[in-house]
Coordinates of C-alpha atoms in Angstrom, one line a residue:
M165 CA 86.1 128.3 94.5
D166 CA 89.4 127.8 96.4
E167 CA 91.5 125.3 94.1
R168 CA 94.3 125.2 91.9
L169 CA 93.7 126.8 88.0
H170 CA 94.5 124.4 85.8
K171 CA 92.2 121.6 88.0
L172 CA 90.0 124.4 88.3
L173 CA 89.5 125.1 84.5
A174 CA 89.4 121.8 83.7
Q175 CA 86.7 120.5 85.9
H176 CA 84.4 123.3 83.8
G177 CA 85.3 122.2 80.3
I178 CA 87.6 124.7 79.9
G179 CA 90.3 122.4 78.7
S180 CA 92.0 119.4 79.6
R181 CA 94.5 119.8 82.3
R182 CA 97.5 118.8 80.2
Q183 CA 96.0 122.1 78.0
V184 CA 95.8 124.1 80.7
E185 CA 99.1 123.9 81.8
A186 CA 100.4 124.1 78.5
W187 CA 98.5 127.7 78.1
I188 CA 99.3 128.8 81.3
A189 CA 103.2 128.4 80.8
E190 CA 102.6 130.4 77.3
G191 CA 101.0 133.1 79.1
R192 CA 97.5 132.7 78.4
V193 CA 96.0 132.5 81.3
L194 CA 95.5 135.7 83.4
V195 CA 94.6 135.5 87.2
N196 CA 93.4 139.6 88.3
G197 CA 95.4 140.6 85.6
R198 CA 98.9 139.1 85.5
P199 CA 100.3 135.9 84.0
A200 CA 99.0 132.9 86.2
E201 CA 102.0 130.4 87.5
T202 CA 101.8 126.8 87.4
G203 CA 100.1 125.2 90.3
Q204 CA 98.5 128.4 91.0
R205 CA 95.8 128.3 93.8
V206 CA 92.1 131.1 92.6
R207 CA 90.1 131.8 95.4
P208 CA 87.0 133.9 95.7
G209 CA 87.1 137.3 94.1
D210 CA 90.0 136.4 91.0
K211 CA 89.6 137.4 87.8
V212 CA 90.6 134.9 85.3
V213 CA 91.1 135.4 81.6
V214 CA 92.2 132.7 79.2
D215 CA 92.6 134.2 75.4
G216 CA 91.0 137.7 76.5
R217 CA 87.8 135.8 77.2
D218 CA 86.7 136.2 80.8
V219 CA 85.5 132.8 82.8
T220 CA 85.1 133.8 86.4
K221 CA 81.6 133.7 86.4
R222 CA 81.9 130.1 84.8
L223 CA 84.3 128.6 87.0
A224 CA 82.3 130.4 90.1
H225 CA 79.2 128.1 88.5
E226 CA 78.7 125.0 90.6
P227 CA 77.4 122.6 88.1
A228 CA 74.7 119.6 90.0
L229 CA 76.0 116.3 89.6
Q230 CA 74.9 114.6 86.5
V231 CA 75.5 110.3 86.4
I232 CA 74.9 108.2 83.4
V233 CA 75.0 104.3 83.5
Y234 CA 76.3 103.3 79.9
H235 CA 76.1 99.9 78.3
K236 CA 79.1 99.4 76.3
P237 CA 79.5 96.8 73.8
S238 CA 82.4 95.3 72.5
G239 CA 84.4 97.1 70.0
E240 CA 84.0 100.6 71.6
L241 CA 86.8 102.6 72.9
L242 CA 86.7 103.9 76.1
R243 CA 88.3 107.3 75.3
R244 CA 89.2 107.6 71.5
Q245 CA 92.9 108.5 70.8
E246 CA 93.5 110.9 68.1
G247 CA 94.7 109.3 65.2
D248 CA 92.0 106.3 66.2
E249 CA 89.7 106.1 63.6
R250 CA 87.4 103.7 66.4
V251 CA 84.1 104.6 67.9
G252 CA 84.8 106.3 71.5
V253 CA 82.0 106.2 74.1
E254 CA 82.4 110.0 74.9
A255 CA 81.1 110.7 71.1
K256 CA 78.1 109.5 72.4
L257 CA 77.4 110.7 75.4
P258 CA 75.2 114.4 76.1
S259 CA 76.8 117.0 75.8
L260 CA 77.6 119.1 79.2
R261 CA 76.9 122.6 79.2
S262 CA 79.7 122.7 81.8
G263 CA 82.6 120.5 83.0
R264 CA 83.1 117.4 81.1
W265 CA 82.2 113.5 81.2
L266 CA 84.9 111.4 83.5
S267 CA 84.5 107.4 83.6
V268 CA 84.2 106.0 87.2
N269 CA 85.5 102.6 86.1
A270 CA 87.1 101.2 82.8
L271 CA 86.3 98.6 80.0
G272 CA 88.5 97.5 77.4
F273 CA 88.0 98.1 73.4
D274 CA 87.2 93.9 73.4
E275 CA 85.2 94.7 76.6
D276 CA 81.4 94.6 77.4
G277 CA 79.5 95.7 80.1
L278 CA 78.7 98.5 82.7
L279 CA 80.4 102.0 82.3
I280 CA 79.6 104.5 84.5
F281 CA 80.2 108.6 84.1
A282 CA 80.3 111.2 86.3
S283 CA 80.9 115.0 86.0
D284 CA 82.4 115.7 89.5
G285 CA 86.1 115.5 89.6
P286 CA 86.8 115.2 93.1
L287 CA 83.5 112.6 93.5
V288 CA 84.9 110.3 90.6
S289 CA 88.9 110.7 92.0
S290 CA 87.5 109.8 95.5
V291 CA 85.6 106.7 94.0
T292 CA 87.9 105.4 91.8
R293 CA 90.7 105.8 94.8
Q294 CA 88.5 102.6 96.6
A295 CA 88.5 100.9 93.5
A296 CA 90.0 97.9 95.0
T297 CA 87.6 97.6 97.3
I298 CA 84.7 97.8 95.4
P299 CA 83.0 94.5 94.4
V300 CA 81.7 93.4 91.0
E301 CA 80.0 91.0 89.7
Y302 CA 79.5 89.6 85.9
R303 CA 77.6 87.6 83.6
V304 CA 79.2 85.0 81.5
R305 CA 78.2 82.5 78.7
A306 CA 80.4 79.3 78.5
L307 CA 80.4 76.6 76.5
R308 CA 80.9 73.2 77.2
P309 CA 83.0 71.3 74.4
R310 CA 82.0 68.1 75.2
Q311 CA 78.5 66.7 76.7
S312 CA 78.6 65.4 79.9
A313 CA 76.0 64.5 83.0
D314 CA 77.0 67.8 85.1
W315 CA 78.4 71.4 84.3
P316 CA 82.2 71.4 86.1
A317 CA 83.0 73.1 88.7
I318 CA 84.4 76.5 88.3
P319 CA 87.4 76.9 90.5
L320 CA 87.4 79.9 93.0
E321 CA 91.3 81.1 92.6
V322 CA 93.7 81.6 89.9
D323 CA 97.2 82.8 89.0
L324 CA 97.7 85.0 86.3
E325 CA 100.3 86.6 85.4
G326 CA 101.6 87.1 89.0
E327 CA 98.4 88.5 90.0
H328 CA 96.0 86.2 92.2
A329 CA 92.8 86.7 91.4
T330 CA 89.3 85.6 93.4
L331 CA 86.2 85.0 93.0
S332 CA 83.2 85.2 96.3
A333 CA 80.4 83.3 93.9
V334 CA 79.9 80.8 90.7
D335 CA 76.2 80.3 90.0
R336 CA 75.1 78.4 87.2
L337 CA 72.0 80.2 85.4
E338 CA 69.7 79.5 82.8
G339 CA 71.5 77.4 79.7
G340 CA 70.8 75.0 77.4
T341 CA 72.7 71.3 76.8
T342 CA 76.1 72.7 75.2
N343 CA 76.1 76.6 76.7
S344 CA 75.1 78.4 79.8
W345 CA 75.2 81.4 81.4
F346 CA 76.8 82.1 85.0
R347 CA 76.7 84.4 87.4
I348 CA 80.6 85.6 88.9
A349 CA 81.1 87.7 91.9
A350 CA 84.4 88.3 93.1
E351 CA 85.3 91.4 96.2
R352 CA 86.8 94.0 93.5
T353 CA 87.3 94.3 89.5
L354 CA 89.0 90.9 88.2
P355 CA 92.4 91.7 85.6
R356 CA 91.7 90.8 82.1
G357 CA 91.9 87.6 81.2
A358 CA 91.1 86.1 84.7
I359 CA 87.5 84.8 84.2
R360 CA 88.5 83.0 80.7
A361 CA 91.6 81.6 82.8
L362 CA 89.0 79.9 85.7
F363 CA 86.7 78.5 82.8
D364 CA 89.2 77.5 81.0
A365 CA 90.5 75.4 83.9
A366 CA 87.1 73.8 84.5
G367 CA 87.4 72.7 80.8
L368 CA 84.5 75.3 79.3
K369 CA 85.0 78.5 76.9
V370 CA 83.8 81.7 77.6
S371 CA 81.8 83.3 74.5
R372 CA 80.2 86.2 75.9
T373 CA 81.7 88.0 78.9
M374 CA 79.8 91.2 80.3
L375 CA 80.1 93.3 84.0
V376 CA 76.9 93.8 84.7
R377 CA 77.3 95.5 88.4
W378 CA 80.1 97.8 90.1
G379 CA 79.5 98.8 93.9
P380 CA 76.0 99.6 94.3
V381 CA 75.2 99.9 90.3
T382 CA 73.2 97.7 88.0
L383 CA 73.1 97.5 84.6

């Protein structure tokens, strides 16, 4: 245990970093009997008390890494905000004895697919810093607006609101004459709307997009 106090308390589920920082400013956190300071580090042998409760043993405990692979449907928030009555994913995850679930990747309210949660804050931070280099894969269902002998080719590049998006592979999977599933692969998470823009360019209407692989993890 040699970590910044607010970060350590948050990692062990005692409060969010913002909450802990406020408690420290209010003098509610003591280290070795003295009011803690913002940014203070805690080392082995230090006694930490929060609102009169000794949490030293809890902070010294190194919980085993836990990971959840979750299929988020469209219409769920990654994390519900105060005052928002919409369903939040965190309400469906099992409780942790210590710490809290942290999302490794992200999906918007209207997005469908793979979400990864882990209980280890430093691990999550390390992985998310590499997000721009982590390959992904999607399943896309598209509707052909008009009948023709062949499905049109999907472009591999598109400029979307000043951001360039590139696919590494597009493969048509099973489907009927009016709609079909496609496998879409990219070297990194695509900006929101990029897939729809690529299919629009081919004259195809997207009816569903689902993230099915993020790095080595598959839904």
